[in-house]
N, CA, C and O of each residue as an XYZ file, in Angstrom:
828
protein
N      25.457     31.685     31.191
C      24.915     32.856     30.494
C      24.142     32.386     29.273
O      24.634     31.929     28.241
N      23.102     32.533     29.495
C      22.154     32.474     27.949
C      21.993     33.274     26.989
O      22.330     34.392     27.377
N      21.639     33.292     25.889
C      21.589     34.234     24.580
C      19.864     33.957     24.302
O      19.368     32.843     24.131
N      19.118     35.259     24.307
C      18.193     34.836     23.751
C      17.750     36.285     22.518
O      18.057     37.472     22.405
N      16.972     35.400     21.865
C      16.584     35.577     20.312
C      15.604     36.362     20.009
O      14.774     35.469     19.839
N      15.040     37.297     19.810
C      13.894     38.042     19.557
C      13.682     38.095     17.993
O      14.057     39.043     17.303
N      13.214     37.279     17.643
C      12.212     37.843     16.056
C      11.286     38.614     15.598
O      10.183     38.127     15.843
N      11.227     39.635     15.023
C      10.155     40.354     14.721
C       9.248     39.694     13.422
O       9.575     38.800     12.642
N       8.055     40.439     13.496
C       7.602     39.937     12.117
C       8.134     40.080     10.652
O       7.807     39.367      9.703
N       8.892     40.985     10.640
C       9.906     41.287      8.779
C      10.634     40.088      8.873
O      10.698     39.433      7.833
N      11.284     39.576     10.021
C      11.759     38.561      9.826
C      11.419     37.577      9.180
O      12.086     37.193      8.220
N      10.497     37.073      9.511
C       9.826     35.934      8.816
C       8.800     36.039      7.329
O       8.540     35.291      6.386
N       8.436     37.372      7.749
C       8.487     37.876      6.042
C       9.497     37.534      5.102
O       9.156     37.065      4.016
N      10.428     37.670      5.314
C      11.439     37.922      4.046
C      12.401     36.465      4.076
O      13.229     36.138      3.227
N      11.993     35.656      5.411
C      12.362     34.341      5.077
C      11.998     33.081      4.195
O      11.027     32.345      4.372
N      12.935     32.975      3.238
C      11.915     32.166      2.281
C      12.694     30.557      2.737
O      12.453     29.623      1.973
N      13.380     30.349      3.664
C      14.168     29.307      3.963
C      13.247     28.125      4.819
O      13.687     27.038      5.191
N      11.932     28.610      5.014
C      10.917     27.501      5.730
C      10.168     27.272      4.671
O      10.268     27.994      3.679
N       9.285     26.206      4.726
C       8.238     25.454      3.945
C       7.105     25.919      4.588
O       6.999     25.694      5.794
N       6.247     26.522      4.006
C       4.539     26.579      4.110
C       3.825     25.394      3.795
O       3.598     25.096      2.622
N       3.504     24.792      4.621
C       2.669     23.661      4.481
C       1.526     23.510      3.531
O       1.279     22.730      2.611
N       0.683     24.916      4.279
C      -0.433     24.839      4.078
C      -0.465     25.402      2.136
O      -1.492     25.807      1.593
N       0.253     25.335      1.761
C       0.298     26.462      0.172
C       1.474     25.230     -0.288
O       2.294     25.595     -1.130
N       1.592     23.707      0.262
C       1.634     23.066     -0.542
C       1.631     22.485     -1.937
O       0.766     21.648     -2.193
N       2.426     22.804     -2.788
C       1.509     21.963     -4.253
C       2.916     21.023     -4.453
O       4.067     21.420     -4.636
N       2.303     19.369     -4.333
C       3.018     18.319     -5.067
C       3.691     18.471     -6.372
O       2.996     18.812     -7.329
N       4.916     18.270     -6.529
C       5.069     17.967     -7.899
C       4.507     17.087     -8.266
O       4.190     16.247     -7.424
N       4.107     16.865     -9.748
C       4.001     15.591    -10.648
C       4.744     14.993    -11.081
O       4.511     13.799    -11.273
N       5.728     15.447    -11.358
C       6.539     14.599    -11.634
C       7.427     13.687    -11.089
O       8.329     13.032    -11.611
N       6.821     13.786     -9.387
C       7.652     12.628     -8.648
C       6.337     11.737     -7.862
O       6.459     11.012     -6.874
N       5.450     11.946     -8.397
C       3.867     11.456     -7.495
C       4.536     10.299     -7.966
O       5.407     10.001     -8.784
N       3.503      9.555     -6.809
C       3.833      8.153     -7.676
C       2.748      7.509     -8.592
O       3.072      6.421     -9.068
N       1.268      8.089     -8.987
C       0.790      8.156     -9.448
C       0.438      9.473    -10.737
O       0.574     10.636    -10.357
N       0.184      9.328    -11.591
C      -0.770     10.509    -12.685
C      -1.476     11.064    -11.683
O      -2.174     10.290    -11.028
N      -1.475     12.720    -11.263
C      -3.029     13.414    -10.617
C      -3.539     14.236    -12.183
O      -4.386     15.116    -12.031
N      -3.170     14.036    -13.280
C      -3.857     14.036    -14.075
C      -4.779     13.145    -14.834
O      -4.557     11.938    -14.922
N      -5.877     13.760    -15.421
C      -6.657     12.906    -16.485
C      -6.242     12.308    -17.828
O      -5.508     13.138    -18.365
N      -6.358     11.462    -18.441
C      -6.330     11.690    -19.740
C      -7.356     12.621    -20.428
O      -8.469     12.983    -20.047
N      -6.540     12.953    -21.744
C      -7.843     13.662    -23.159
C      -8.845     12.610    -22.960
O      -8.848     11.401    -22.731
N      -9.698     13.555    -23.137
C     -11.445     12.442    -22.872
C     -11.460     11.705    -23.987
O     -12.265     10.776    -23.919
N     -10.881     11.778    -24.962
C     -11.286     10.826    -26.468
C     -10.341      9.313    -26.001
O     -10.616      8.129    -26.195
N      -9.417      9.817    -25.474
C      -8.152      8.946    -25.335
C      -8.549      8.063    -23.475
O      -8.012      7.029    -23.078
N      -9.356      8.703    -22.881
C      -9.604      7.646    -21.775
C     -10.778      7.173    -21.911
O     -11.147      6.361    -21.062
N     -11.661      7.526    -22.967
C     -12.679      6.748    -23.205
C     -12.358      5.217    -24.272
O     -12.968      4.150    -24.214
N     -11.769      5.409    -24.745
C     -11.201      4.515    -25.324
C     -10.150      3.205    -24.491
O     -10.142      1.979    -24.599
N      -9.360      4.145    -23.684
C      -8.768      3.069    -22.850
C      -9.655      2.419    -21.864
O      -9.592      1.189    -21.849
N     -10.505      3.009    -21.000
C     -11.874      2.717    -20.101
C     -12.299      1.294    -21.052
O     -11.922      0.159    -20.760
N     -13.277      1.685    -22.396
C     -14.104      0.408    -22.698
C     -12.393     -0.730    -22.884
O     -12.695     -1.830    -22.421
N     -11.472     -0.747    -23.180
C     -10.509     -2.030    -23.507
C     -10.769     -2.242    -22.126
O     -11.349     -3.311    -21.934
N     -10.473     -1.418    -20.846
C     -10.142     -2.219    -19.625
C     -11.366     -2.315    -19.473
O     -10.646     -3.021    -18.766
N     -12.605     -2.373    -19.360
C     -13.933     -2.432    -19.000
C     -14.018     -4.370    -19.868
O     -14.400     -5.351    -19.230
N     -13.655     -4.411    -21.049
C     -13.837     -5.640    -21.546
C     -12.621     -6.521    -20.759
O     -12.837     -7.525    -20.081
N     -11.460     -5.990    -20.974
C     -10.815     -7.055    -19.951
C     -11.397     -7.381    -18.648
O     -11.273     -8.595    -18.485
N     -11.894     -6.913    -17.794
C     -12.536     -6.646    -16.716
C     -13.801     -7.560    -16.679
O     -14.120     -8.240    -15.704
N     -14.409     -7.500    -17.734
C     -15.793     -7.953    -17.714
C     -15.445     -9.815    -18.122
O     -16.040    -10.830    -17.760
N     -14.390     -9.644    -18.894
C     -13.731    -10.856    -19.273
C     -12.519    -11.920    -18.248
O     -12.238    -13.118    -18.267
N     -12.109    -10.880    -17.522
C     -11.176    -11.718    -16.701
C     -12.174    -12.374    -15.356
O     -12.229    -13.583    -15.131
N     -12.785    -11.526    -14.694
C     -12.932    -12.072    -13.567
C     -13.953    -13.187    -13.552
O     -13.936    -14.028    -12.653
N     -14.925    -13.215    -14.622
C     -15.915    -14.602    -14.356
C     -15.170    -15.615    -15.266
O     -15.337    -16.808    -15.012
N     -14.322    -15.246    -16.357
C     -13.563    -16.721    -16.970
C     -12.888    -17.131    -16.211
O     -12.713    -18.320    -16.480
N     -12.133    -16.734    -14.990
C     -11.104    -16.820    -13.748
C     -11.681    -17.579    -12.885
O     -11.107    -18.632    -12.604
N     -12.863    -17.282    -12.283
C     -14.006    -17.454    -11.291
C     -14.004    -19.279    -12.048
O     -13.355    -20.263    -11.690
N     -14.992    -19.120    -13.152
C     -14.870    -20.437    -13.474
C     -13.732    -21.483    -14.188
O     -13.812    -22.633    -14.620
N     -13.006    -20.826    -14.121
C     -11.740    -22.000    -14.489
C     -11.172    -22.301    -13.091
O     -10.363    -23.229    -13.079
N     -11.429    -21.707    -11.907
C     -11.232    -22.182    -10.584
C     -11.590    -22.982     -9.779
O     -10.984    -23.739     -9.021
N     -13.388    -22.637    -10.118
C     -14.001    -23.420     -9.781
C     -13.915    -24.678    -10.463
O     -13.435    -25.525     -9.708
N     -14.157    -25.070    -11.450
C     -13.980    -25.967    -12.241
C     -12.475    -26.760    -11.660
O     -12.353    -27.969    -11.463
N     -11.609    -25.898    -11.499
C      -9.984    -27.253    -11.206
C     -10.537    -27.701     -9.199
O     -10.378    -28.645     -8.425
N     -11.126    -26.496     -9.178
C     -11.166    -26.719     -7.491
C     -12.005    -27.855     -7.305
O     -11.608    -28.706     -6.509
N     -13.203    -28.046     -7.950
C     -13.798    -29.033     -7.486
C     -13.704    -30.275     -8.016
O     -14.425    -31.202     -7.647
N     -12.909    -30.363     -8.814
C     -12.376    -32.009     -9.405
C     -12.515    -32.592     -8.317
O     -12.381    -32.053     -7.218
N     -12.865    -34.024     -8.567
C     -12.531    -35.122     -7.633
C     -11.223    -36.024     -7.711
O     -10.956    -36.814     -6.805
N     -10.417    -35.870     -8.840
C      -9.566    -36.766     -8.845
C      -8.614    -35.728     -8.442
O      -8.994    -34.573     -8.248
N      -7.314    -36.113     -8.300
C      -6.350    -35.340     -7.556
C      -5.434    -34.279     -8.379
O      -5.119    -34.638     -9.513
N      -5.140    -33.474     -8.095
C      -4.697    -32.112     -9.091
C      -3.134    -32.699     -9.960
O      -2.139    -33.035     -9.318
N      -3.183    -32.718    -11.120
C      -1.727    -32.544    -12.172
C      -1.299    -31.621    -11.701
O      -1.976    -30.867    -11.002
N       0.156    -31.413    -12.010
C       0.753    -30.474    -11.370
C       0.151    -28.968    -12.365
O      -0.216    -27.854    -11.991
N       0.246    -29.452    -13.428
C      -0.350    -28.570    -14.167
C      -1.188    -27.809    -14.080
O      -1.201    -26.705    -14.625
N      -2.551    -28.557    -12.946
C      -3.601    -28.130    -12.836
C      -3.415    -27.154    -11.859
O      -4.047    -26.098    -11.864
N      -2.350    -27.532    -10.784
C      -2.027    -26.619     -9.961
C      -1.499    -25.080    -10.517
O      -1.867    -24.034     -9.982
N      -0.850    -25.124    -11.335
C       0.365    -24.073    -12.034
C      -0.880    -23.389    -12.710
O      -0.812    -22.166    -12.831
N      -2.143    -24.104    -13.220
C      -3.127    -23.170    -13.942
C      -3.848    -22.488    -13.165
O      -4.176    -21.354    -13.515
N      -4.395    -23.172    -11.554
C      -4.911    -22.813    -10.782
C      -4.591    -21.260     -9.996
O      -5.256    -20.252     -9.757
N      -3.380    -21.650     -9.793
C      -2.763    -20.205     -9.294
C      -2.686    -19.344    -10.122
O      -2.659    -18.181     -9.720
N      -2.621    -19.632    -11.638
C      -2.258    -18.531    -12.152
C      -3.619    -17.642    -12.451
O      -3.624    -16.418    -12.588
N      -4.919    -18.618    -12.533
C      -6.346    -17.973    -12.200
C      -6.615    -16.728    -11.290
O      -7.294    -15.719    -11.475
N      -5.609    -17.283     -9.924
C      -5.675    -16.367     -8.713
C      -4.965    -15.022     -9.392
O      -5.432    -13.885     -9.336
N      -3.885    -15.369     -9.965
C      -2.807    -14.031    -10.180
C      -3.424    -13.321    -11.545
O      -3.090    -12.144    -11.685
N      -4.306    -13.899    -12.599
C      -4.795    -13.065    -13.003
C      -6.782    -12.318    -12.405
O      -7.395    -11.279    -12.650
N      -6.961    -13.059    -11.922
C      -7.972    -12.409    -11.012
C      -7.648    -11.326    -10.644
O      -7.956    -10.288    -11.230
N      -6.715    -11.424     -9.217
C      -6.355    -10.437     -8.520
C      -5.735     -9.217     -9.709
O      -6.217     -8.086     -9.750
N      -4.947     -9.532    -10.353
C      -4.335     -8.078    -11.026
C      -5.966     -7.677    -11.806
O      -6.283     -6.489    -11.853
N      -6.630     -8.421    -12.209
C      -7.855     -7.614    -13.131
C      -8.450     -6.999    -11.796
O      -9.404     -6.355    -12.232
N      -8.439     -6.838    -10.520
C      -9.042     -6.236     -9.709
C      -8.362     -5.171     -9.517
O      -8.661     -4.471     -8.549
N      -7.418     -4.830    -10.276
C      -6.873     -3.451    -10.164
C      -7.253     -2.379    -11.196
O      -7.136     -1.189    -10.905
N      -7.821     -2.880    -12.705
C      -8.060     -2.362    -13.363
C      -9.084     -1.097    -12.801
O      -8.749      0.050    -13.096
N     -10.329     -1.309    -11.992
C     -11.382     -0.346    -12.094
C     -10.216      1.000    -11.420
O     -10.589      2.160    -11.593
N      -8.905      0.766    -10.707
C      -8.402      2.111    -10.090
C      -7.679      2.389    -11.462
O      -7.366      3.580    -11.466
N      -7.314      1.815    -12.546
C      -6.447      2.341    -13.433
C      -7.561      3.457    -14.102
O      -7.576      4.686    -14.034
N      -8.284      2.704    -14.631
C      -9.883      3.195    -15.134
C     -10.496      4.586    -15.040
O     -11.080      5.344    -15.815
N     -10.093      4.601    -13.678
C     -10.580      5.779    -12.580
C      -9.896      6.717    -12.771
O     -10.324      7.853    -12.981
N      -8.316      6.271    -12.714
C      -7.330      7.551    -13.082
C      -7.264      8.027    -14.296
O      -6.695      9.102    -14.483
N      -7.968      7.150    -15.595
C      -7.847      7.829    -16.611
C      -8.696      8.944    -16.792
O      -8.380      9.929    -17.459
N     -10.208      8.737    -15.962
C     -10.991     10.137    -16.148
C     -10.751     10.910    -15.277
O     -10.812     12.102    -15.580
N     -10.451     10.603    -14.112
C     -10.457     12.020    -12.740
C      -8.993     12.015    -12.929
O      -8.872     13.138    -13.417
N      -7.828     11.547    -12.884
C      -6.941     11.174    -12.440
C      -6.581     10.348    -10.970
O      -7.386      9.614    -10.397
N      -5.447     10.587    -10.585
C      -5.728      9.794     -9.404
C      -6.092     10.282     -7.651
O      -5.355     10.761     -6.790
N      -7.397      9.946     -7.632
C      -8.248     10.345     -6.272
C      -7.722      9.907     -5.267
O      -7.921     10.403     -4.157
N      -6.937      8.873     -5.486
C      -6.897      8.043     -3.845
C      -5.582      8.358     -3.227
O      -4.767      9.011     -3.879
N      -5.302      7.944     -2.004
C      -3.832      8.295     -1.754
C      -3.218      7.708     -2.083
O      -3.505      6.816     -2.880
N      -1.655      8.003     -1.462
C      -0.376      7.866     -2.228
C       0.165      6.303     -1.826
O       0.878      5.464     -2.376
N      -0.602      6.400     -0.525
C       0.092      5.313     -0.376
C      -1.029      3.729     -1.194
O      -0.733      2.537     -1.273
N      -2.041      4.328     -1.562
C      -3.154      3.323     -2.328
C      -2.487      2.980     -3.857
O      -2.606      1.933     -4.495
N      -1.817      4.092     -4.192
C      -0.724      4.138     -5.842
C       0.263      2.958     -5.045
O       0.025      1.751     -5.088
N       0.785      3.240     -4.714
C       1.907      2.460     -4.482
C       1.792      0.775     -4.170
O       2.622     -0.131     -4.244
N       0.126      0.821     -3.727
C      -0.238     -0.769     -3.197
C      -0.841     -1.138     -4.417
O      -0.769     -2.365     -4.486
N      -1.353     -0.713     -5.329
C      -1.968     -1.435     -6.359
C      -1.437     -1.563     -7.145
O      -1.803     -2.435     -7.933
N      -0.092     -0.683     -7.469
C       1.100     -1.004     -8.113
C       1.894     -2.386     -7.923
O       2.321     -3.129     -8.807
N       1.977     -2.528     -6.548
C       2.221     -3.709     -5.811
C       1.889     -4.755     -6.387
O       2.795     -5.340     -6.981
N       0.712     -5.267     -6.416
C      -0.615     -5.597     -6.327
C      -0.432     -6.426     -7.567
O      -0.139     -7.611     -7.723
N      -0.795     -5.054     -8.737
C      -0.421     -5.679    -10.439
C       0.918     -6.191    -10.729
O       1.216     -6.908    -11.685
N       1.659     -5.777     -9.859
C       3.204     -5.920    -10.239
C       3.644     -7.283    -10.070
O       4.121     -8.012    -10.940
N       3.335     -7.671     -8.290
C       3.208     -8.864     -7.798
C       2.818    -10.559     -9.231
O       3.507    -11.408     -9.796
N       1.055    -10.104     -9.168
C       0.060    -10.901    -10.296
C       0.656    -10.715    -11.234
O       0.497    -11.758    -11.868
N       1.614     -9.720    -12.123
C       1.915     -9.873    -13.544
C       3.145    -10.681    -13.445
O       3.384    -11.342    -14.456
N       3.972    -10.785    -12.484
C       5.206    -11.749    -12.586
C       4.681    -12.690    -12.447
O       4.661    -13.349    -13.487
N       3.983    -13.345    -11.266
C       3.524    -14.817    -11.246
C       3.014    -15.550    -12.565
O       3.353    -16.629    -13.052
N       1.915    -14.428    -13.051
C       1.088    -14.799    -14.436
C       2.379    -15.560    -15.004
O       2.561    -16.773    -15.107
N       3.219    -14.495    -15.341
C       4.206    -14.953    -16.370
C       5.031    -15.933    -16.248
O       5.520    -16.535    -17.203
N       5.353    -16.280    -14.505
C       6.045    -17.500    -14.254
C       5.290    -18.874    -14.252
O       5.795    -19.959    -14.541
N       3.696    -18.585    -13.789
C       3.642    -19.815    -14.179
C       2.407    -20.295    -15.570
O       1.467    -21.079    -15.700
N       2.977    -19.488    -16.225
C       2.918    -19.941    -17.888
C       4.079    -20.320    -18.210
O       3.989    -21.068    -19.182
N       5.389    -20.146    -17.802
C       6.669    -20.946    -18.096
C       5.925    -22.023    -17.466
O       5.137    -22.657    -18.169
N       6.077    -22.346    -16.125
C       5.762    -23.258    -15.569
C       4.945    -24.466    -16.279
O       5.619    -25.482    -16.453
N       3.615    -24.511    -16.711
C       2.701    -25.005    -17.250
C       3.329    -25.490    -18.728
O       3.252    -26.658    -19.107
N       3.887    -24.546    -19.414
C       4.882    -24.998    -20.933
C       5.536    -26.034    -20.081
O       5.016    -27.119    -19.821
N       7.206    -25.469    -19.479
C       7.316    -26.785    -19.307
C       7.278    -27.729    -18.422
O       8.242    -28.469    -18.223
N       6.282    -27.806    -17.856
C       5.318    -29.514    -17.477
C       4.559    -29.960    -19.272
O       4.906    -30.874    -20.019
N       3.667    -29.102    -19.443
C       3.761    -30.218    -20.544
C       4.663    -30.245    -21.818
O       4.165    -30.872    -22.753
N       5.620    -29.814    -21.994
C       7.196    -30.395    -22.342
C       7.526    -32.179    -21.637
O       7.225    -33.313    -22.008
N       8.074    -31.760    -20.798
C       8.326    -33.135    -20.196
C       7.323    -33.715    -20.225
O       7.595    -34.902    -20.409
N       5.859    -33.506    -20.117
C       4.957    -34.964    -19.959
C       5.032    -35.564    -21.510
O       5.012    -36.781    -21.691
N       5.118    -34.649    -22.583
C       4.521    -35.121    -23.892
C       6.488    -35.652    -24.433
O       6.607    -36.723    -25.028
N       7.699    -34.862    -24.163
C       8.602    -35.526    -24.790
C       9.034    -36.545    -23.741
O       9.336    -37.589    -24.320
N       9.164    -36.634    -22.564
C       9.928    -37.145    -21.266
C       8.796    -37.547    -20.474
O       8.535    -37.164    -19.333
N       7.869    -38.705    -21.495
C       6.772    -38.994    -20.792
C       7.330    -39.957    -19.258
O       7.031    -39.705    -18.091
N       8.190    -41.060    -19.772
C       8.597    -41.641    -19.141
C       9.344    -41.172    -17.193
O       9.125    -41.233    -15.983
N      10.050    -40.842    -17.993
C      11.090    -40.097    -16.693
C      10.172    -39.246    -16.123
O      10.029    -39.657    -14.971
N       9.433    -38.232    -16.308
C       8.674    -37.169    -15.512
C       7.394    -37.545    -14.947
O       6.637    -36.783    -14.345
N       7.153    -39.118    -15.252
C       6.053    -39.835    -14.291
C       6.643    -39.990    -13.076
O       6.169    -39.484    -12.059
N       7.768    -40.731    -13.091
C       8.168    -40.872    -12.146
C       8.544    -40.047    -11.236
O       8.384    -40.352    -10.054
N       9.156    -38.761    -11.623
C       9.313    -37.689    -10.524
C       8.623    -36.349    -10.235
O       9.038    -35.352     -9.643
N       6.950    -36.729    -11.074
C       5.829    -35.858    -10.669
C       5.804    -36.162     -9.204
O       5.564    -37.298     -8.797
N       6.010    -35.322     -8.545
C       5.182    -35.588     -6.910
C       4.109    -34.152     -6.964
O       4.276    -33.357     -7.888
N       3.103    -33.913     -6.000
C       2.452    -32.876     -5.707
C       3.254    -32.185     -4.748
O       3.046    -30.978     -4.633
N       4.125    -32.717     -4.042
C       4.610    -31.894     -3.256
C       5.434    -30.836     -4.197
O       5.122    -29.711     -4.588
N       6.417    -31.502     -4.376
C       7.103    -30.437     -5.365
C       6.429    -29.351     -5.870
O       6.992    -28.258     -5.928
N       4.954    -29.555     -6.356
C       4.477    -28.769     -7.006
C       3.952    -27.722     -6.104
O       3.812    -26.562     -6.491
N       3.718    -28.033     -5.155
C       3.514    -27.030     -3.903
C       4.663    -26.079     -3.665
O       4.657    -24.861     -3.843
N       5.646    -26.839     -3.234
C       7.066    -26.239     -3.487
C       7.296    -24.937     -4.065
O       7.594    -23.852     -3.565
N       7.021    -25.432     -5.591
C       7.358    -24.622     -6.954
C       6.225    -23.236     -6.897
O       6.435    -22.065     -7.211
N       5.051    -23.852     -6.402
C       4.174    -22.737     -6.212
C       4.556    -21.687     -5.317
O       4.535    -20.491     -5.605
N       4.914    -22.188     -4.199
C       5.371    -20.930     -3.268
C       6.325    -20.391     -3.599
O       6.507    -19.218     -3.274
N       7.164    -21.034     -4.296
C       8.811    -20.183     -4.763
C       8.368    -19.214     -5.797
O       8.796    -18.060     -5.831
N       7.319    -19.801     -6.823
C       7.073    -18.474     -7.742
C       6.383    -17.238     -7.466
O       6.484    -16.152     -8.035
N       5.402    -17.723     -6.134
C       4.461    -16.375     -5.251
C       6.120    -15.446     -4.572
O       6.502    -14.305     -4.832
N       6.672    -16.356     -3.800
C       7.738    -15.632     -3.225
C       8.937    -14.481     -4.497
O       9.414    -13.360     -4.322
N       9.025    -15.377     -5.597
C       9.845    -14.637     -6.365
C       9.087    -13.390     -6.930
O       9.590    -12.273     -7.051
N       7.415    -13.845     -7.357
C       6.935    -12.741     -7.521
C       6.957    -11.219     -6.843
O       7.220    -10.102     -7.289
N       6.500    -11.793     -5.392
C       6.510    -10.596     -4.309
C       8.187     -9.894     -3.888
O       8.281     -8.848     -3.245
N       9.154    -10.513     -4.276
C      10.463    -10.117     -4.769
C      10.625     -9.120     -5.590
O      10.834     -7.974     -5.193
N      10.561     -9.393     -6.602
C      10.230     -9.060     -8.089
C       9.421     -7.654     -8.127
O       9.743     -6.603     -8.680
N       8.173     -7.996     -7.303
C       7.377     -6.168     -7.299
C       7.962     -5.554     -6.009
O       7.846     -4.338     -6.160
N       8.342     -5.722     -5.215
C       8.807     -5.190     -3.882
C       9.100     -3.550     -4.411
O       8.550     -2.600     -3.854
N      10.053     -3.389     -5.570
C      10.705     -1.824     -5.586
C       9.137     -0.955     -5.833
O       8.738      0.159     -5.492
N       8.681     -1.809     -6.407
C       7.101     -0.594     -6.836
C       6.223     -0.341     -5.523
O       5.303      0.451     -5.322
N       6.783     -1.217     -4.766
C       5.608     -0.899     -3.079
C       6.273      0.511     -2.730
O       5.626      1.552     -2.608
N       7.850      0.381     -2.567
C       8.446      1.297     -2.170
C       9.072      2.051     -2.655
O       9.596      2.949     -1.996
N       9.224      1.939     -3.951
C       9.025      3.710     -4.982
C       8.620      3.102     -6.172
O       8.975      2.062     -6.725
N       7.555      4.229     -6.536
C       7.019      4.074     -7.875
C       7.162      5.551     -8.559
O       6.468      6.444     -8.073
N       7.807      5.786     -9.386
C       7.432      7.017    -10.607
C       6.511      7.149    -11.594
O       6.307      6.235    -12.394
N       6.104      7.875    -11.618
C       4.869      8.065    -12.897
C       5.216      9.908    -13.111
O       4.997     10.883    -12.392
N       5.851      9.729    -14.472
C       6.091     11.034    -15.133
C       4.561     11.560    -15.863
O       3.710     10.682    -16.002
N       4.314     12.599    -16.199
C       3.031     12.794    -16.572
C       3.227     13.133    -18.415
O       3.848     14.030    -18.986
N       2.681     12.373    -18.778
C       2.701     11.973    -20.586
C       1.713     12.266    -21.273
O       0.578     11.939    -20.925
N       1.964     12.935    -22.374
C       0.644     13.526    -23.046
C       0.444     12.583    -24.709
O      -0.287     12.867    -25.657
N       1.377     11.460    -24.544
C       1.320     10.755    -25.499
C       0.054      9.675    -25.799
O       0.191      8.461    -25.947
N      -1.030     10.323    -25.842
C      -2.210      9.203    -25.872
C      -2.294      8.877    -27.030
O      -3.408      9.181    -27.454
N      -1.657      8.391    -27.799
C      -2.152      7.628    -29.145
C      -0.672      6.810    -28.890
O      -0.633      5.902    -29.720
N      -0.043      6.805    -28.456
C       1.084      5.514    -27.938
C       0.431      4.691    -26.845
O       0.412      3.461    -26.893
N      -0.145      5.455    -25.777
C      -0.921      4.517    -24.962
C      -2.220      3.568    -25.210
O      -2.634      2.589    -24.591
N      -2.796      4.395    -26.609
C      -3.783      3.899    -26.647
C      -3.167      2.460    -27.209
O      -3.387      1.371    -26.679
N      -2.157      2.732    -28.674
C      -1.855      1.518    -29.265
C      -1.228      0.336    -28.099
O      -1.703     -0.774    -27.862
N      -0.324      0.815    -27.638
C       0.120     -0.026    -26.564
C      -0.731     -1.248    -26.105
O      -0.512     -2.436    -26.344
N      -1.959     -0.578    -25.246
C      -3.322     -1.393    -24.761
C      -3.851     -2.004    -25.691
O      -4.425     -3.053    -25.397
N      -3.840     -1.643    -26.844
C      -4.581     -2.000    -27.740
C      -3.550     -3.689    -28.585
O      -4.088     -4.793    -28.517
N      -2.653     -3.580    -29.025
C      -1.855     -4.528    -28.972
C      -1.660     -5.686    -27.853
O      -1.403     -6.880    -28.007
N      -1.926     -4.722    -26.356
C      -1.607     -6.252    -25.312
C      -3.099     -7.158    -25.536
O      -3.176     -8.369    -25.740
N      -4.212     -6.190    -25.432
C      -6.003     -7.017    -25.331
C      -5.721     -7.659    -26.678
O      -6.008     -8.844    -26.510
N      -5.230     -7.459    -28.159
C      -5.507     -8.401    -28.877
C      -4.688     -9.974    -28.953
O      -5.077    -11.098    -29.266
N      -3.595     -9.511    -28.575
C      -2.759    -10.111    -28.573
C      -2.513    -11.649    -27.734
O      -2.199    -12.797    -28.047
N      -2.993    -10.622    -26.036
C      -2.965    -11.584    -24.947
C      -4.256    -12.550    -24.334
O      -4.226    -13.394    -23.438
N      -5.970    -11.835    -25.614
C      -6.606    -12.540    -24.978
C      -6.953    -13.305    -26.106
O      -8.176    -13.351    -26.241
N      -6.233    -14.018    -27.098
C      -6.757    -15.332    -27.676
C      -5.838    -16.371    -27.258
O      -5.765    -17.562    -27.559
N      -5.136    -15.611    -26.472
C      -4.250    -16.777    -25.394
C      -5.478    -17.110    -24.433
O      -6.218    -17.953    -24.939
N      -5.763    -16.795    -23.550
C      -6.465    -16.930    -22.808
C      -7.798    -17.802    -23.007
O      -8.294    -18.658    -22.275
N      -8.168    -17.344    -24.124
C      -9.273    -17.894    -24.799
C      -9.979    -18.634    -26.076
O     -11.184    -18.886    -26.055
């Protein structure tokens, strides 16, 4: 014996227990990106800092690569640890033009494009940072432990060490591939200082 169901239309009128697709609206506060803009005073300002990092990272990168790449004599380990870290800040300055983007439109692209360039920077900003340890200390040991650390420079190792810090990196950003939060903040004069403190700060390192 079967039971069957007849619905009328009031029914589904007065059901508020389904989801309408089409009358959708995302929260913001669980995007994983801003779909807001910044105040125009406040993303014009952040735009030209990342526009100079931008204009500054990728051809000083370009040629400090070229330059270790085409040596003829055989790479210090050092040279290696600087080399990669060229790559890892390259690549993260290639994320800037989407940060850029979100400060005037907010963010255009999809969700799952937030989540990869998050990746992306997340990945390049750990490596950066590991192998600037790295590079300190190699030359630690070459300049105090000249002796002893001749002897157990190999390149292999340094190959080694390279892949363990790409691997720890991509470790390290993994949670931002697969959830990222971005609450929506109207604090633009904290963001601005923020940026404004890392560009002075981080590029007379660099340079």
């Amino acid at each position: 014996m079967s039971t069957t169901y007849i619905f009328t239309d009031d029914y589904f009128e007065n059901d508020t227990s389904h989801n309408n697709l089409t009358n959708y609206i995302p929260d913001q506060d669980i995007l994983s990106c801003e779909t807001k803009p910044l105040e125009p005073a406040a993303a014009l300002i952040l735009c030209l800092i990342n526009a100079a990092i931008f204009l500054l990272a990728i051809p000083g990168n370009l040629l400090v690569g070229c330059v270790i790449s085409s040596s003829i004599n055989a790479l210090t380990p050092s040279d290696m640890y600087l080399f990669h870290l060229t790559i890892a800040d390259g690549l993260m300055a290639l994320t800037i033009p989407f940060s850029a983007t979100a400060m005037i439109q907010g963010w255009i692209f999809e969700d799952f494009m937030c989540k990869l360039i998050s990746f992306v920077f997340d990945v390049n900003f750990y490596t950066s940072i590991i192998f600037l340890v790295c590079i300190s200390v190699d030359r630690y040991l070459v300049i105090v432990h000249a002796r002893e650390t001749y002897k157990h420079r190999k390149r292999m190792c340094s190959w080694i060490l390279c892949a363990a810090v790409w691997g720890l990196g991509l470790a390290l950003a993994a949670p931002s591939f697969f959830h990222q939060v971005s609450k929506i903040s109207n604090d633009s004069e904290i963001l601005i200082f923020v940026y404004c403190c890392c560009y002075f700060c981080l590029v007379p390192i660099f340079f």
